[in-house]
Coordinates of C-alpha atoms in Angstrom, one line a residue:
X1 CA 15.7 48.2 3.0
X2 CA 14.6 48.0 -0.6
X3 CA 16.4 47.8 -3.9
X4 CA 16.0 51.5 -4.3
X5 CA 18.7 51.9 -1.7
X6 CA 21.4 50.9 -4.2
X7 CA 20.3 53.6 -6.6
X8 CA 20.5 56.1 -3.8
X9 CA 24.1 55.1 -3.1
X10 CA 24.9 55.4 -6.8
X11 CA 23.2 58.8 -7.0
X12 CA 25.2 60.2 -4.1
X13 CA 28.4 58.6 -5.4
X14 CA 28.0 60.1 -8.8
X15 CA 27.2 63.5 -7.4
X16 CA 30.4 63.5 -5.2
X17 CA 32.5 62.4 -8.2
X18 CA 31.1 65.0 -10.5
X19 CA 32.0 67.8 -8.0
X20 CA 35.5 66.4 -7.6
X21 CA 35.1 65.3 -4.0
X22 CA 36.7 61.9 -4.5
X23 CA 37.4 61.2 -0.9
X24 CA 33.6 61.5 -0.2
X25 CA 32.8 59.5 -3.3
X26 CA 35.1 56.7 -2.1
X27 CA 33.5 56.7 1.3
X28 CA 30.0 56.4 -0.2
X29 CA 31.2 53.6 -2.5
X30 CA 32.7 51.6 0.4
X31 CA 29.6 52.2 2.5
X32 CA 27.4 50.9 -0.3
X33 CA 29.6 47.9 -1.1
X34 CA 29.4 46.8 2.5
X35 CA 25.7 46.3 2.0
X36 CA 25.8 45.3 -1.7
X37 CA 29.3 43.9 -2.3
X38 CA 28.5 42.5 -5.8
X39 CA 26.7 45.5 -7.2
X40 CA 28.4 46.5 -10.6
X41 CA 27.5 50.2 -10.5
X42 CA 29.0 50.6 -7.0
X43 CA 32.1 48.8 -8.1
X44 CA 32.5 51.1 -11.1
X45 CA 31.7 54.1 -8.9
X46 CA 34.5 53.1 -6.5
X47 CA 36.8 52.8 -9.5
X48 CA 35.9 56.3 -10.6
X49 CA 36.7 57.6 -7.1
X50 CA 40.0 55.8 -7.0
X51 CA 41.0 57.1 -10.4
X52 CA 40.2 60.7 -9.2
X53 CA 42.5 60.1 -6.2
X54 CA 45.3 58.9 -8.5
X55 CA 45.1 55.3 -7.3
X56 CA 45.1 54.0 -10.8
X57 CA 46.0 50.3 -10.2
X58 CA 43.3 49.9 -7.7
X59 CA 40.8 51.8 -9.9
X60 CA 41.6 49.3 -12.8
X61 CA 40.8 46.4 -10.5
X62 CA 37.4 47.7 -9.6
X63 CA 36.5 48.6 -13.2
X64 CA 37.4 45.0 -14.1
X65 CA 35.1 43.7 -11.3
X66 CA 32.3 46.0 -12.4
X67 CA 32.7 44.7 -16.0
X68 CA 32.4 41.1 -14.8
X69 CA 29.3 41.9 -12.8
X70 CA 27.7 43.8 -15.8
X71 CA 28.7 41.7 -18.8
X72 CA 26.8 43.9 -21.3
X73 CA 28.1 47.2 -19.9
X74 CA 30.5 49.4 -21.9
X75 CA 31.1 52.1 -19.3
X76 CA 33.2 49.9 -17.1
X77 CA 35.5 48.9 -19.9
X78 CA 35.7 52.4 -21.3
X79 CA 36.7 53.7 -17.9
X80 CA 39.2 50.9 -17.6
X81 CA 40.7 51.9 -20.9
X82 CA 41.1 55.5 -19.6
X83 CA 43.0 54.3 -16.5
X84 CA 45.2 51.9 -18.5
X85 CA 46.0 54.8 -20.9
X86 CA 47.1 56.9 -17.9
X87 CA 49.4 54.1 -16.8
X88 CA 50.8 53.9 -20.4
X89 CA 49.6 50.3 -20.8
X90 CA 48.4 51.0 -24.3
X91 CA 47.9 47.5 -25.6
X92 CA 45.6 46.6 -22.7
X93 CA 43.8 49.9 -23.1
X94 CA 43.1 49.2 -26.7
X95 CA 41.7 45.8 -25.9
X96 CA 39.4 47.4 -23.3
X97 CA 38.2 50.0 -25.9
X98 CA 37.5 47.4 -28.5
X99 CA 35.6 45.2 -26.1
X100 CA 33.6 48.2 -24.9
X101 CA 32.7 49.0 -28.5
X102 CA 31.7 45.3 -29.1
X103 CA 29.4 45.5 -26.1
X104 CA 27.9 48.9 -27.2
X105 CA 28.8 50.3 -30.6
X106 CA 27.1 53.6 -29.8
X107 CA 29.2 54.3 -26.6
X108 CA 31.1 57.4 -27.7
X109 CA 33.7 57.5 -24.9
X110 CA 35.1 54.2 -26.0
X111 CA 35.9 55.7 -29.4
X112 CA 37.5 58.7 -27.8
X113 CA 39.7 56.6 -25.6
X114 CA 40.6 54.4 -28.5
X115 CA 41.6 57.5 -30.6
X116 CA 43.7 58.7 -27.7
X117 CA 45.6 55.4 -27.5
X118 CA 46.2 55.4 -31.3
X119 CA 47.4 59.0 -31.1
X120 CA 49.8 58.3 -28.2
X121 CA 51.3 55.3 -30.1
X122 CA 51.7 57.2 -33.4
X123 CA 48.9 55.5 -35.3
X124 CA 47.3 58.8 -36.4
X125 CA 45.2 57.6 -39.3
X126 CA 43.5 55.1 -37.0
X127 CA 43.1 57.7 -34.3
X128 CA 41.4 60.0 -36.8
X129 CA 39.1 57.2 -37.9
X130 CA 38.1 56.6 -34.2
X131 CA 37.5 60.3 -33.5
X132 CA 35.4 60.5 -36.7
X133 CA 33.3 57.6 -35.4
X134 CA 32.8 59.4 -32.1
X135 CA 31.9 62.6 -34.0
X136 CA 29.2 60.7 -35.9
X137 CA 27.6 59.8 -32.5
X138 CA 28.1 63.2 -30.9
X139 CA 28.6 65.9 -33.6
X140 CA 28.7 68.9 -31.2
X141 CA 31.3 67.6 -28.8
X142 CA 34.2 70.1 -28.5
X143 CA 36.6 67.5 -27.1
X144 CA 36.1 65.2 -30.1
X145 CA 36.7 68.1 -32.5
X146 CA 39.8 69.1 -30.7
X147 CA 41.2 65.6 -30.7
X148 CA 40.3 65.2 -34.3
X149 CA 42.2 68.4 -35.1
X150 CA 45.3 67.0 -33.3
X151 CA 45.2 63.8 -35.4
X152 CA 44.8 65.8 -38.6
X153 CA 47.8 68.0 -37.6
X154 CA 50.0 64.9 -37.0
X155 CA 48.9 63.6 -40.4
X156 CA 50.0 67.0 -41.9
X157 CA 46.5 67.6 -43.1
X158 CA 46.9 71.2 -42.0
X159 CA 44.0 72.8 -43.8
X160 CA 41.4 70.4 -42.3
X161 CA 43.0 70.8 -38.9
X162 CA 42.9 74.5 -39.1
X163 CA 39.2 74.4 -39.9
X164 CA 38.6 72.4 -36.8
X165 CA 40.5 74.8 -34.6
X166 CA 38.8 77.8 -36.1
X167 CA 35.4 76.3 -35.4
X168 CA 36.4 75.8 -31.8
X169 CA 37.8 79.3 -31.5
X170 CA 34.6 80.8 -33.0
X171 CA 32.8 79.3 -30.0
X172 CA 35.6 80.0 -27.5
X173 CA 37.8 82.8 -28.8
X174 CA 39.8 83.1 -25.6
X175 CA 40.5 79.4 -25.0
X176 CA 44.2 79.1 -24.3
X177 CA 44.4 75.4 -25.3
X178 CA 42.8 76.0 -28.6
X179 CA 44.9 79.1 -29.3
X180 CA 48.1 77.3 -28.4
X181 CA 47.2 74.3 -30.7
X182 CA 46.5 76.6 -33.6
X183 CA 49.8 78.4 -33.0
X184 CA 51.7 75.1 -33.2
X185 CA 49.8 74.2 -36.4
X186 CA 50.8 77.5 -38.0
X187 CA 54.4 76.8 -37.0
X188 CA 54.3 73.4 -38.6
X189 CA 53.0 75.1 -41.8
X190 CA 56.0 77.5 -41.5
X191 CA 53.6 80.4 -41.2
X192 CA 55.7 82.0 -38.5
X193 CA 54.0 85.4 -38.8
X194 CA 50.6 83.9 -38.2
X195 CA 51.9 81.7 -35.3
X196 CA 53.5 84.7 -33.7
X197 CA 50.3 86.7 -33.8
X198 CA 48.4 83.9 -32.2
X199 CA 51.1 83.6 -29.4
X200 CA 51.0 87.3 -28.8
X201 CA 47.2 87.0 -28.3
X202 CA 47.8 83.9 -26.1
X203 CA 50.2 85.9 -23.9
X204 CA 47.4 88.2 -22.8
X205 CA 45.4 85.1 -21.6
X206 CA 48.2 82.8 -20.4
X207 CA 51.7 84.3 -20.3
X208 CA 53.5 80.9 -19.8
X209 CA 57.2 80.4 -20.5
X210 CA 56.4 77.8 -23.2
X211 CA 54.3 80.4 -25.1
X212 CA 57.0 83.0 -24.9
X213 CA 59.7 80.6 -26.0
X214 CA 57.5 79.6 -29.0
X215 CA 57.0 83.2 -29.9
X216 CA 60.8 83.8 -29.8
X217 CA 61.2 80.8 -32.0
X218 CA 58.7 82.2 -34.5
X219 CA 60.6 85.5 -34.7
X220 CA 63.8 83.5 -35.4
X221 CA 62.0 81.6 -38.2
X222 CA 60.8 84.9 -39.7
X223 CA 64.3 86.2 -39.7
X224 CA 65.7 83.1 -41.4
X225 CA 63.0 83.5 -44.0
X226 CA 64.0 87.1 -44.7
X227 CA 61.1 88.7 -42.9
X228 CA 63.2 90.6 -40.3
X229 CA 61.2 93.9 -40.5
X230 CA 57.9 92.2 -39.6
X231 CA 59.7 90.1 -36.9
X232 CA 60.9 93.3 -35.3
X233 CA 57.4 94.9 -35.4
X234 CA 56.0 91.9 -33.5
X235 CA 58.9 92.0 -31.0
X236 CA 58.2 95.7 -30.4
X237 CA 54.6 94.8 -29.7
X238 CA 55.7 92.0 -27.3
X239 CA 58.0 94.4 -25.4
X240 CA 55.3 97.1 -25.3
X241 CA 53.0 94.7 -23.5
X242 CA 55.7 92.9 -21.4
X243 CA 58.7 95.2 -21.0
X244 CA 60.3 93.1 -18.3
X245 CA 60.1 89.8 -20.1
X246 CA 63.5 88.2 -20.1
X247 CA 62.9 86.1 -23.2
X248 CA 61.7 89.1 -25.1
X249 CA 64.7 91.2 -24.0
X250 CA 67.1 88.5 -25.0
X251 CA 65.4 88.2 -28.4
X252 CA 65.8 92.0 -28.8
X253 CA 69.5 91.6 -28.2
X254 CA 69.8 89.3 -31.2
X255 CA 68.5 92.2 -33.4
X256 CA 70.9 94.8 -32.0
X257 CA 74.3 95.5 -33.4
X258 CA 76.1 95.6 -30.0
X259 CA 78.3 93.3 -28.0
X260 CA 76.4 91.0 -25.6
X261 CA 78.6 89.0 -23.3
X262 CA 76.1 86.3 -22.2
X263 CA 72.5 85.3 -22.1
X264 CA 71.1 86.3 -18.7
X265 CA 70.9 83.6 -16.1
X266 CA 67.2 84.3 -15.7
X267 CA 66.6 83.7 -19.4
X268 CA 68.7 80.4 -19.5
X269 CA 67.0 79.1 -16.3
X270 CA 63.5 79.8 -17.6
X271 CA 64.3 78.3 -21.0
X272 CA 65.5 75.0 -19.7
X273 CA 63.1 74.7 -16.8
X274 CA 60.3 75.0 -19.4
X275 CA 61.7 72.3 -21.7
X276 CA 63.2 69.9 -19.2
X277 CA 60.5 67.3 -19.7
X278 CA 60.8 67.3 -23.5
X279 CA 64.4 68.2 -23.8
X280 CA 65.8 64.7 -24.7
X281 CA 63.0 64.0 -27.2
X282 CA 63.6 67.3 -28.9
X283 CA 67.4 66.7 -29.2
X284 CA 66.8 63.2 -30.6
X285 CA 64.8 64.9 -33.4
X286 CA 67.8 67.2 -34.1
X287 CA 70.3 64.4 -34.3
X288 CA 72.2 65.9 -31.4
X289 CA 75.7 64.4 -31.1
X290 CA 77.8 66.6 -28.8
X291 CA 77.8 64.3 -25.7
X292 CA 78.8 61.3 -27.7
X293 CA 81.5 63.3 -29.5
X294 CA 82.9 64.4 -26.1
X295 CA 83.0 60.9 -24.7
X296 CA 84.5 59.4 -27.9
X297 CA 87.2 62.2 -27.9
X298 CA 88.1 61.4 -24.3
X299 CA 88.7 57.8 -25.1
X300 CA 90.3 58.3 -28.5
X301 CA 92.5 61.3 -27.9
X302 CA 93.0 61.8 -24.1
X303 CA 92.7 58.6 -22.1
X304 CA 92.4 55.3 -24.1
X305 CA 92.3 53.2 -20.9
X306 CA 91.6 53.9 -17.2
X307 CA 89.4 56.7 -15.8
X308 CA 89.6 60.2 -14.4
X309 CA 89.3 60.3 -10.6
X310 CA 87.2 63.5 -10.4
X311 CA 85.3 65.1 -13.2
X312 CA 82.9 68.1 -13.6
X313 CA 80.1 68.4 -16.2
X314 CA 79.5 72.2 -16.7
X315 CA 75.8 72.8 -17.6
X316 CA 75.0 69.1 -17.3
X317 CA 71.3 69.5 -18.4
X318 CA 69.4 66.2 -18.3
X319 CA 72.6 64.2 -17.9
X320 CA 73.3 63.2 -21.5
X321 CA 77.0 63.8 -21.2
X322 CA 77.2 62.0 -17.9
X323 CA 75.4 59.1 -19.5
X324 CA 78.0 58.9 -22.3
X325 CA 80.9 59.2 -19.9
X326 CA 79.6 56.5 -17.7
X327 CA 79.1 54.2 -20.7
X328 CA 82.8 54.6 -21.4
X329 CA 83.7 54.0 -17.8
X330 CA 85.7 57.2 -18.1
X331 CA 85.2 58.8 -14.7
X332 CA 85.1 57.5 -11.1
X333 CA 83.4 60.5 -9.5
X334 CA 81.2 62.9 -11.5
X335 CA 79.8 66.2 -10.5
X336 CA 77.1 68.0 -12.5
X337 CA 76.1 71.7 -12.2
X338 CA 73.3 73.5 -14.0
X339 CA 71.1 76.6 -13.6
X340 CA 67.9 74.8 -14.2
X341 CA 66.4 72.8 -11.3
X342 CA 64.1 71.0 -13.8
X343 CA 67.1 69.8 -15.8
X344 CA 68.9 68.7 -12.6
X345 CA 65.9 66.5 -11.7
X346 CA 66.1 64.7 -15.0
X347 CA 69.9 64.3 -14.5
X348 CA 69.3 62.9 -11.0
X349 CA 66.9 60.3 -12.4
X350 CA 69.7 58.9 -14.6
X351 CA 71.8 57.9 -11.6
X352 CA 75.1 58.7 -13.3
X353 CA 76.2 61.7 -11.1
X354 CA 77.7 61.5 -7.7
X355 CA 76.9 65.2 -7.0
X356 CA 74.4 67.5 -8.6
X357 CA 74.3 71.2 -7.8
X358 CA 72.3 74.2 -9.0
X359 CA 74.8 76.9 -9.7
X360 CA 76.0 79.4 -12.3
X361 CA 79.3 78.3 -14.0
X362 CA 81.0 81.6 -13.3
X363 CA 80.1 81.4 -9.6
X364 CA 80.9 77.7 -9.1
X365 CA 84.4 77.4 -10.7
X366 CA 86.2 80.0 -8.4
X367 CA 84.9 78.1 -5.4
X368 CA 86.4 74.7 -6.4
X369 CA 90.1 75.3 -6.9
X370 CA 92.5 72.5 -8.2
X371 CA 89.7 70.0 -7.6
X372 CA 89.1 68.3 -11.0
X373 CA 91.1 66.1 -13.4
X374 CA 88.5 66.6 -16.2
X375 CA 86.0 69.3 -17.0
X376 CA 83.5 68.7 -19.9
X377 CA 80.8 70.9 -21.3
X378 CA 78.4 70.0 -24.1
X379 CA 76.9 72.9 -26.1
X380 CA 76.7 75.1 -22.9
X381 CA 79.0 77.9 -24.2
X382 CA 76.3 78.7 -26.8
X383 CA 74.7 80.8 -24.1
X384 CA 77.9 82.6 -23.1
X385 CA 79.6 85.0 -25.5
X386 CA 82.7 86.1 -23.7
X387 CA 84.5 82.9 -22.5
X388 CA 87.5 84.5 -20.9
X389 CA 86.1 84.2 -17.4
X390 CA 85.0 80.7 -18.0
X391 CA 88.4 79.6 -19.2
X392 CA 90.0 81.4 -16.2
X393 CA 87.6 79.5 -13.9
X394 CA 88.4 76.2 -15.6
X395 CA 92.1 76.8 -15.2
X396 CA 91.6 77.4 -11.5
X397 CA 89.3 74.3 -11.0
X398 CA 91.6 71.9 -12.9
X399 CA 94.4 70.1 -11.2
X400 CA 97.8 70.4 -12.9
X401 CA 97.7 68.3 -16.1
X402 CA 93.9 68.2 -16.0
X403 CA 91.9 68.3 -19.2
X404 CA 89.0 70.3 -20.6
X405 CA 86.8 69.0 -23.4
X406 CA 83.9 71.1 -24.7
X407 CA 81.9 72.0 -27.8
X408 CA 81.0 75.3 -29.3
X409 CA 79.1 76.5 -32.4
X410 CA 81.6 77.8 -34.9
X411 CA 81.5 81.5 -35.9
X412 CA 82.2 81.1 -39.6
X413 CA 81.9 84.8 -40.2
X414 CA 84.7 85.9 -37.9
X415 CA 87.2 83.4 -36.5
X416 CA 88.7 86.1 -34.2
X417 CA 85.5 86.7 -32.2
X418 CA 82.0 85.6 -31.2
X419 CA 78.6 86.6 -32.3
X420 CA 75.0 86.4 -31.0
X421 CA 72.9 84.8 -33.7
X422 CA 69.3 85.2 -34.6
X423 CA 68.6 82.0 -32.8
X424 CA 69.6 83.6 -29.5
X425 CA 72.7 81.5 -29.2
X426 CA 76.4 82.4 -29.5
X427 CA 78.9 81.2 -32.0
X428 CA 82.7 81.4 -31.5
X429 CA 85.7 81.5 -33.8
X430 CA 88.6 79.1 -33.6
X431 CA 91.2 81.8 -33.2
X432 CA 89.1 83.4 -30.4
X433 CA 88.9 80.1 -28.6
X434 CA 92.6 79.2 -28.9
X435 CA 93.7 82.8 -27.9
X436 CA 91.5 82.9 -24.8
X437 CA 92.5 79.4 -23.7
X438 CA 96.2 80.4 -24.0
X439 CA 95.7 83.7 -22.2
X440 CA 94.2 81.8 -19.3
X441 CA 96.9 79.1 -19.0
X442 CA 95.2 76.3 -21.0
X443 CA 97.0 74.6 -23.9
X444 CA 94.9 73.8 -26.9
X445 CA 95.6 70.1 -27.8
X446 CA 93.0 69.8 -30.6
X447 CA 90.2 71.6 -32.4
X448 CA 88.0 69.3 -34.5
X449 CA 85.1 70.4 -36.9
X450 CA 81.9 68.5 -36.1
X451 CA 78.2 68.7 -36.9
X452 CA 76.5 69.2 -33.5
X453 CA 72.9 69.0 -34.4
X454 CA 70.4 70.1 -37.1
X455 CA 68.4 73.4 -37.2
X456 CA 65.8 74.1 -39.9
X457 CA 67.0 70.9 -41.6
X458 CA 70.6 72.1 -41.9
X459 CA 73.6 70.9 -39.9
X460 CA 75.0 73.2 -37.3
X461 CA 78.7 73.5 -37.6
X462 CA 80.7 73.3 -34.4
X463 CA 84.1 72.7 -32.9
X464 CA 85.1 70.0 -30.4
X465 CA 88.0 71.5 -28.3
X466 CA 90.4 69.6 -26.1
X467 CA 92.6 71.7 -23.8
X468 CA 95.0 71.0 -20.9
X469 CA 96.3 72.8 -17.9
X470 CA 100.0 72.6 -18.1

């Protein structure tokens, strides 16, 4: 066989990789390496196939071998950087990018990978510089322009970012990724009207839950800014196109002057399934305190020492409350329930619950009578207006002498009732809470004013309530 046989293997290997047939690509690479075990191109090709199959650690090993066999090659190191980036090994990825650029200062992918690493680690100015270097080498590359726009957005250079997105949308007016990014940019500019129009257009292309939730958020932003009439026009347009949309219908309820007893289970489930992955990060940005307040209240006002035998976390979400209770060694056995399977998966990963179950609160409580010493609920009642059935269920599920600790947003307009706010969440008055607890056999031990989180830069006033079954 002649030397041209190696290039034939490489040609077949690259063809299979480009079509996404990574199993075939791997088979070709392994066949070629049996004959030419030290060939750098085949080693890199095998790395590409392994990366496509998600076998990242193995892929990194073959890219390193290829780099050693081809000491002047930038491709192997750039590909290595991409794999290390996927594995979140950012320092190593950055080293690989810089070495690739040292080997070949005109290799554009190395600059792109370096920009991605900088973006992921919050070094947005350096990311922008790297993307601009890539752009000088490949001025018509849409990916580079999109990444550059992302960095500009994070640097709050909104006008320049907008120009980039508009250039992309001029070429690809229906591209969902570009539309979504421009919508997010408009939101960051507080141009909620412009963002809502983009999201409405995007719904025609890609009616995802995330887009619909963002649209609802924009309408809320418009109402806070005093532009309620325009917000209602856009909502009408949304409902005309998607009359069965649970998120749109719940948003409509916030505009209507009528009693709404609760957000629909379908709405709540979709909302939290959509944001399960980013939920904790979002709450960190809002200075969310409710789980810590509940755990502190338990230790300071209810049980200074020892622990509850059996506790229930209503609407446990990603497990933030369970984490705080465990940190205080406050419970021996903890059950969490939630409507969202996505949130339950996150809670399960924390390892602080003995039992996790997907269930509606109002269905679960009547099935577990006199079972719990403690029931906690952190900001869950913001999606329930009428709490009488919840309190009745809590009374039934608590053992005699058992405690309930929960937070609610305070209805500062009417202490005797509850309201559905423009945000789509309920707020409750103190007199309403105390009266309904009493009517359902629960004695109110304490009501404390607290700041639960921040919205639009302002603290959200709430109440931390401690009650007991007597």
